[in-house]
Coordinates of N, CA and C in Angstrom, one line a residue:
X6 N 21.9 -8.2 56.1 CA 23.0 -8.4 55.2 C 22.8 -7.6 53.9
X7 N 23.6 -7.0 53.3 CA 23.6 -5.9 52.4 C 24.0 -7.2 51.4
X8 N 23.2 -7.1 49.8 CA 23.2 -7.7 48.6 C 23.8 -7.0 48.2
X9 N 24.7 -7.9 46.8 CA 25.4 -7.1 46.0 C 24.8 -6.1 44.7
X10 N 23.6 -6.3 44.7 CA 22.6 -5.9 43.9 C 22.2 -4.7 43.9
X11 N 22.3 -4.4 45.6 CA 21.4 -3.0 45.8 C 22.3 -1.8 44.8
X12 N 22.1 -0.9 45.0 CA 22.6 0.3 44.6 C 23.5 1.1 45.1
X13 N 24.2 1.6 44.7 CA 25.6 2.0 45.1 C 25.2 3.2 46.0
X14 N 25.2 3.9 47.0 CA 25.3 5.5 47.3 C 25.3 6.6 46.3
X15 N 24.2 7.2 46.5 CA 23.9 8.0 45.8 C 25.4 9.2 45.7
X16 N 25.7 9.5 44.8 CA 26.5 10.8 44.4 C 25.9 12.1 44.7
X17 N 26.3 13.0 45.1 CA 25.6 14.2 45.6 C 25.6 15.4 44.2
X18 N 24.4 15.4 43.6 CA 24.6 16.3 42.4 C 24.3 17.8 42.7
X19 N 25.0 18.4 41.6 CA 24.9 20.1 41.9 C 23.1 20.2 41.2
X20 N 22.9 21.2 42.0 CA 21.5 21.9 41.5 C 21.2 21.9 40.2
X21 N 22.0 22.1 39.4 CA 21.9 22.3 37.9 C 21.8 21.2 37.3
X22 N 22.5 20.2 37.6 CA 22.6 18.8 36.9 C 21.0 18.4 37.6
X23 N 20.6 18.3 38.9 CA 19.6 17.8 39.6 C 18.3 18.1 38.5
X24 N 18.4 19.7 38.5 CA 17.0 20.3 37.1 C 17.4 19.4 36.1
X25 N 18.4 19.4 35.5 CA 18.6 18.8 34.2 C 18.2 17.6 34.1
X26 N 18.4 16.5 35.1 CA 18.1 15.6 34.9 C 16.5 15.5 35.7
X27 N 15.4 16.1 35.8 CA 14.8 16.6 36.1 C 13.7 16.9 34.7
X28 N 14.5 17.7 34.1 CA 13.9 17.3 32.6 C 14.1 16.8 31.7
X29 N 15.1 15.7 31.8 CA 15.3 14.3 30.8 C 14.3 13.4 31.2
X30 N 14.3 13.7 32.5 CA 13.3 12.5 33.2 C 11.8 12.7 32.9
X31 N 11.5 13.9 33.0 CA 9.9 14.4 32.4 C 9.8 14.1 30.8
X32 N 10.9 14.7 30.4 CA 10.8 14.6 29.3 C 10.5 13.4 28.4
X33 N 11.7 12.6 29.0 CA 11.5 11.2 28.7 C 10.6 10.0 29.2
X34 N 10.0 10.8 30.0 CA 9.3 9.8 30.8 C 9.7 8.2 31.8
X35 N 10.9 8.8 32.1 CA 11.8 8.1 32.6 C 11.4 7.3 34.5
X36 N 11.2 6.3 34.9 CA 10.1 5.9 35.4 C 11.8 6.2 37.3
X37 N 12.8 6.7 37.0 CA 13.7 7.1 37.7 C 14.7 8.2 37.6
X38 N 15.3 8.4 38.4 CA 16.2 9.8 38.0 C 17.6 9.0 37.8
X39 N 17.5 8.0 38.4 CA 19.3 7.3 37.8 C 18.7 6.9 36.0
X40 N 17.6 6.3 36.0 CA 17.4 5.9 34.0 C 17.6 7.1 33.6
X41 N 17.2 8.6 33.7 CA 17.3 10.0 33.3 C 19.2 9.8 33.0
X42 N 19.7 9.9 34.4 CA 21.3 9.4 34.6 C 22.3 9.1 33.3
X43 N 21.4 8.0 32.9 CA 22.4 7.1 32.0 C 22.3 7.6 30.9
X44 N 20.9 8.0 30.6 CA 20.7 8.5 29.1 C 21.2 9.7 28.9
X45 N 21.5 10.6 30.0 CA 22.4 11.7 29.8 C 23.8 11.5 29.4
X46 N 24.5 10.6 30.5 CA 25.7 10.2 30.1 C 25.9 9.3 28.5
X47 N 25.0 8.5 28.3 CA 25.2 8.1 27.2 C 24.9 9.0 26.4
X48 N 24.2 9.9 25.9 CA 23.7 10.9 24.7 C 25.5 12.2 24.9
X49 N 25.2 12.3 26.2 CA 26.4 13.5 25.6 C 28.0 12.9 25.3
X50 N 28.0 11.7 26.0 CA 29.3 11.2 25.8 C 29.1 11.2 24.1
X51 N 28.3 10.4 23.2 CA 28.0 10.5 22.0 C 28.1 11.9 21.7
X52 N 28.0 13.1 22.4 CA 27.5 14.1 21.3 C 29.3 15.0 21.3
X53 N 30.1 14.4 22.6 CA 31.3 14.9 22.9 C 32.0 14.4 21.8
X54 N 31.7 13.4 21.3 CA 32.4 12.4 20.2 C 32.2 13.2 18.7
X55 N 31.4 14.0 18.8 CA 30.8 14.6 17.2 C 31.3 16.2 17.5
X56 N 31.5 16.8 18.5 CA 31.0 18.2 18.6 C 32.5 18.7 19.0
X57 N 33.2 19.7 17.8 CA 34.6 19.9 18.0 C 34.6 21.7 18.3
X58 N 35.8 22.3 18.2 CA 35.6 23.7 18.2 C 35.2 24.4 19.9
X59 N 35.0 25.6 18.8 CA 33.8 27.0 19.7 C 32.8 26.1 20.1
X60 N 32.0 25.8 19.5 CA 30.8 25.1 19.9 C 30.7 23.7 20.8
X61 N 32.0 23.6 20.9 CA 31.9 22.1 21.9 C 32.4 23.1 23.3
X62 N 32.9 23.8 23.3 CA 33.8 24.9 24.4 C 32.6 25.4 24.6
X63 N 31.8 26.3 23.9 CA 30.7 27.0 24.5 C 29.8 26.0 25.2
X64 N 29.3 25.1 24.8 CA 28.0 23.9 25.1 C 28.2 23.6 26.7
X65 N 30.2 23.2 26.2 CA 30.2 22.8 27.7 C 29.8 24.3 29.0
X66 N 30.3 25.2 28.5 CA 29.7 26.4 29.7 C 28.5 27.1 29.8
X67 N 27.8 26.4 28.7 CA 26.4 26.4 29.5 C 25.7 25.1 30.2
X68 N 26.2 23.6 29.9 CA 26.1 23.1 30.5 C 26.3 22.7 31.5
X69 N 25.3 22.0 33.2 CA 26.1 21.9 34.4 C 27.1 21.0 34.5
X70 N 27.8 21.5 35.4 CA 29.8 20.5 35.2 C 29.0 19.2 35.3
X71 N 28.6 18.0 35.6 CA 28.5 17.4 35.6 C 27.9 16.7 34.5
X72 N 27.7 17.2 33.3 CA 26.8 17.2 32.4 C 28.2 17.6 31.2
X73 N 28.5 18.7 31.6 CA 30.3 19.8 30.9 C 30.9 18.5 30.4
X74 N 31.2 18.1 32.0 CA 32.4 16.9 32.2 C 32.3 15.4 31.3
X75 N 31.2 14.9 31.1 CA 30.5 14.4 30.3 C 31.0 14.6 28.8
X76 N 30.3 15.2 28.6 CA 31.1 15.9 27.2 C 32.2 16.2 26.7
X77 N 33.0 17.0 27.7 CA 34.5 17.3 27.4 C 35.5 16.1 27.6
X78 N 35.1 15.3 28.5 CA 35.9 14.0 28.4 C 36.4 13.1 27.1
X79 N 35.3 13.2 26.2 CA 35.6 12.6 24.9 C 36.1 13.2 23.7
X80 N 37.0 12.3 23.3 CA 37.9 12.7 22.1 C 36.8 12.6 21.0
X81 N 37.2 14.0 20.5 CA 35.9 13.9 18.9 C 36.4 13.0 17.7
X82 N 35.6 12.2 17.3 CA 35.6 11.1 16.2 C 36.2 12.4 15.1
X83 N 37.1 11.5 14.0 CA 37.9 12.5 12.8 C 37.2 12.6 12.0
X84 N 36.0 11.4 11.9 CA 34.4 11.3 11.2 C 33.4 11.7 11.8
X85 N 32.7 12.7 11.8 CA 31.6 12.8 12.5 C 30.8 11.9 11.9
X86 N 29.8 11.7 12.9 CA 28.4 10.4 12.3 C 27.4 11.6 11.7
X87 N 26.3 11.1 11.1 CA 25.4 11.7 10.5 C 24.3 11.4 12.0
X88 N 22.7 12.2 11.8 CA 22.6 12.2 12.6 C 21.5 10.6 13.1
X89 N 21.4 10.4 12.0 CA 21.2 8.6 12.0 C 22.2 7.6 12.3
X90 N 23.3 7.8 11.7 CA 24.3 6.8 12.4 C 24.6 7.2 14.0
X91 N 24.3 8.6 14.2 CA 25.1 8.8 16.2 C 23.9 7.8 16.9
X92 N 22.8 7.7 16.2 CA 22.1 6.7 16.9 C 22.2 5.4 16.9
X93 N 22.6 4.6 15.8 CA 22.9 3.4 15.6 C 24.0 3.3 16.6
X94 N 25.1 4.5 16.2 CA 26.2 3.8 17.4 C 26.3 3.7 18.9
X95 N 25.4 4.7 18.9 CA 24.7 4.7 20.2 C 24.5 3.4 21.1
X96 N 23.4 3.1 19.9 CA 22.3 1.5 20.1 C 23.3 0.7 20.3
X97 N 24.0 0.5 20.0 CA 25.2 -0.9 19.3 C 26.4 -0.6 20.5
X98 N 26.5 0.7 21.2 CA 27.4 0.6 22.4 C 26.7 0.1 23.2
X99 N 25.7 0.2 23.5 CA 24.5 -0.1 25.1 C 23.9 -1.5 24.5
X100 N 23.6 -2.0 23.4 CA 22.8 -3.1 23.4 C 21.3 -2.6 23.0
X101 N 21.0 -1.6 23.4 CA 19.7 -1.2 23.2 C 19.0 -1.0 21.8
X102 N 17.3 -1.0 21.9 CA 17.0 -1.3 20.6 C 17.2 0.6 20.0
X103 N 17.1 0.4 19.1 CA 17.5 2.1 18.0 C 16.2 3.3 18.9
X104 N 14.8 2.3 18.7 CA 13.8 2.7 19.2 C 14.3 3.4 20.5
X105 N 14.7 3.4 21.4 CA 15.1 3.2 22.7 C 16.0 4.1 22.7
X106 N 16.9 4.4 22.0 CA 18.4 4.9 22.1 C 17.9 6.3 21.2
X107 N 16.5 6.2 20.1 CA 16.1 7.7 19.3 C 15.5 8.2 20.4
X108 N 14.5 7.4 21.5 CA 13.9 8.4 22.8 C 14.8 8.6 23.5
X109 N 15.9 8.3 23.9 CA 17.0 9.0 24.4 C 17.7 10.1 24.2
X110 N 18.2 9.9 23.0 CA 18.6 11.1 22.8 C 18.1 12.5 22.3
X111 N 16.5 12.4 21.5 CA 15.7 13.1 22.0 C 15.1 13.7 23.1
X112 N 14.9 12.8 24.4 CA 14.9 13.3 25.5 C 16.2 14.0 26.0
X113 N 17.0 13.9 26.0 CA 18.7 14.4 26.4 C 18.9 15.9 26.1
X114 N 18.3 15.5 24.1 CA 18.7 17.3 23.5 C 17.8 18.0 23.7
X115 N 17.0 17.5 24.6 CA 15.6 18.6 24.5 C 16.5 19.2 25.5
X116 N 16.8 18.6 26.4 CA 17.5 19.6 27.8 C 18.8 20.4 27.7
X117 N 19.5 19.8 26.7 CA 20.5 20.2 26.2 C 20.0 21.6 25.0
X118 N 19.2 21.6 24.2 CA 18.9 22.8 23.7 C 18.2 23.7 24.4
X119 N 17.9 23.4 26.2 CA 17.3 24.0 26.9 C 18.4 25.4 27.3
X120 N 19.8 24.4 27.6 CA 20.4 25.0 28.5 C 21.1 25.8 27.1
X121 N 21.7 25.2 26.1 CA 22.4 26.5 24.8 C 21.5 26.9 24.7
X122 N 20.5 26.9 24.6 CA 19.9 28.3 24.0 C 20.0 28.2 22.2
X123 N 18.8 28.8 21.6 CA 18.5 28.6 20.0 C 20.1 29.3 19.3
X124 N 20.4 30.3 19.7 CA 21.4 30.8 19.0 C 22.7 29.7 18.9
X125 N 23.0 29.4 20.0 CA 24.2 28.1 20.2 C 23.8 26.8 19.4
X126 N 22.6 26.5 19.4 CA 21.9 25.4 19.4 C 22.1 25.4 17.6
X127 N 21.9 26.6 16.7 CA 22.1 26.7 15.5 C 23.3 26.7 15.1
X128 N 24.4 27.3 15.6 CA 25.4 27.1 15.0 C 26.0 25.4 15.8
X129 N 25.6 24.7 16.9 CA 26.0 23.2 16.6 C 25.4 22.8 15.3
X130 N 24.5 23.0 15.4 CA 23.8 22.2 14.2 C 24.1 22.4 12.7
X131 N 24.8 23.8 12.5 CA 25.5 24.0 11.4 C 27.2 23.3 11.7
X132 N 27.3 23.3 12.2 CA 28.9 22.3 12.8 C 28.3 20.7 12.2
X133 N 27.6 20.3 13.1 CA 27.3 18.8 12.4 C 27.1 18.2 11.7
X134 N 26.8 17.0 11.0 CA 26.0 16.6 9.5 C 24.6 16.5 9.4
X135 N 24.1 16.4 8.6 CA 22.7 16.4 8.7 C 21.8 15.1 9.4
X136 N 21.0 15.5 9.6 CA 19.8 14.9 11.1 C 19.7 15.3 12.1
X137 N 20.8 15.7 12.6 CA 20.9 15.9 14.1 C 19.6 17.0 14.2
X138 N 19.0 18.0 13.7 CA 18.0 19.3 13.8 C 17.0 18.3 14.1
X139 N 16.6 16.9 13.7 CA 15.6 16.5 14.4 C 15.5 16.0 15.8
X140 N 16.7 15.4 15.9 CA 17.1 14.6 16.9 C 16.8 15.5 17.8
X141 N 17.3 17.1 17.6 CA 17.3 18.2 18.7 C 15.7 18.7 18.8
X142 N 14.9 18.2 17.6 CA 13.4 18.6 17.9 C 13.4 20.2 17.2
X143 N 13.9 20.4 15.9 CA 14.0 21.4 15.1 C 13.8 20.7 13.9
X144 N 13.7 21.5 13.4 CA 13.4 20.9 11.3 C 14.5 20.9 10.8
X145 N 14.9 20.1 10.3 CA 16.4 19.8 9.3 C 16.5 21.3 8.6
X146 N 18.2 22.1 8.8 CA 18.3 23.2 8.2 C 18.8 22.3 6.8
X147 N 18.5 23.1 6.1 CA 18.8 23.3 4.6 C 19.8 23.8 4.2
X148 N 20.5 23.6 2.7 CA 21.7 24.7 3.2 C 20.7 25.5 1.1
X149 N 20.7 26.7 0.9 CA 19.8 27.2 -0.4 C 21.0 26.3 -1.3
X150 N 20.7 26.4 -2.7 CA 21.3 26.1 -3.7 C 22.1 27.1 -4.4

């Protein structure tokens, strides 16, 4: 007799998303590839919500479609969050502790600044408000005086 508990049929992922989540999962130490899963989906759906423009259009075409799709689905907030509150709201959509939801999405952008690349990766971060350069595992830019 099949439980309603077990797990749904696996989705068949493209090669690209498969690496990607591949290294959310290393990265994060993620003890499954569906936990890698969610944290993807949750961090980019968040990052779809902040990231407007060139830079949300480019991100998505370096990203794999399944990862793109993710992102491009969400309507960008008229307020972007800073990069402490995308975490809070993060936390506060999922239930999760902040703890939990900062290794997340540090695990997510590490893969995500894998696939843009430093040049892309700088101009989101000039698009966004300040924090996010850590979250991505770079040093908060500065802007001179």
């Amino acid at each position: 007799m099949i439980s309603d508990r077990q797990a749904p049929p696996q989705q068949p992922y493209g090669t690209a998303y498969q690496q990607m989540l591949a290294k959310v999962r290393y990265e994060g130490a993620y003890p499954t590839r569906e936990r890698a899963d969610e944290a993807v989906r949750l961090v980019l759906a968040g990052l779809g919500r902040q990231l407007t423009g060139d830079e949300r259009v480019d991100l998505a075409a370096c990203l794999p479609l399944e990862a793109a799709r993710v992102l491009t689905e969400q309507i960008p907030d008229p307020q972007p969050l800073t990069g402490w509150s995308f975490v809070k709201d993060l936390a506060a959509r999922t239930g999760a502790s902040l703890a939990t939801t900062r290794w997340d999405t540090g695990s997510v952008f590490c893969a995500v600044a894998a696939c843009a690349g430093p040049d892309l990766l700088t101009r989101i971060l000039h698009q966004l408000p300040t924090g996010y350069a850590l979250l991505f595992g770079r040093a908060e830019l500065t802007q001179a005086a």
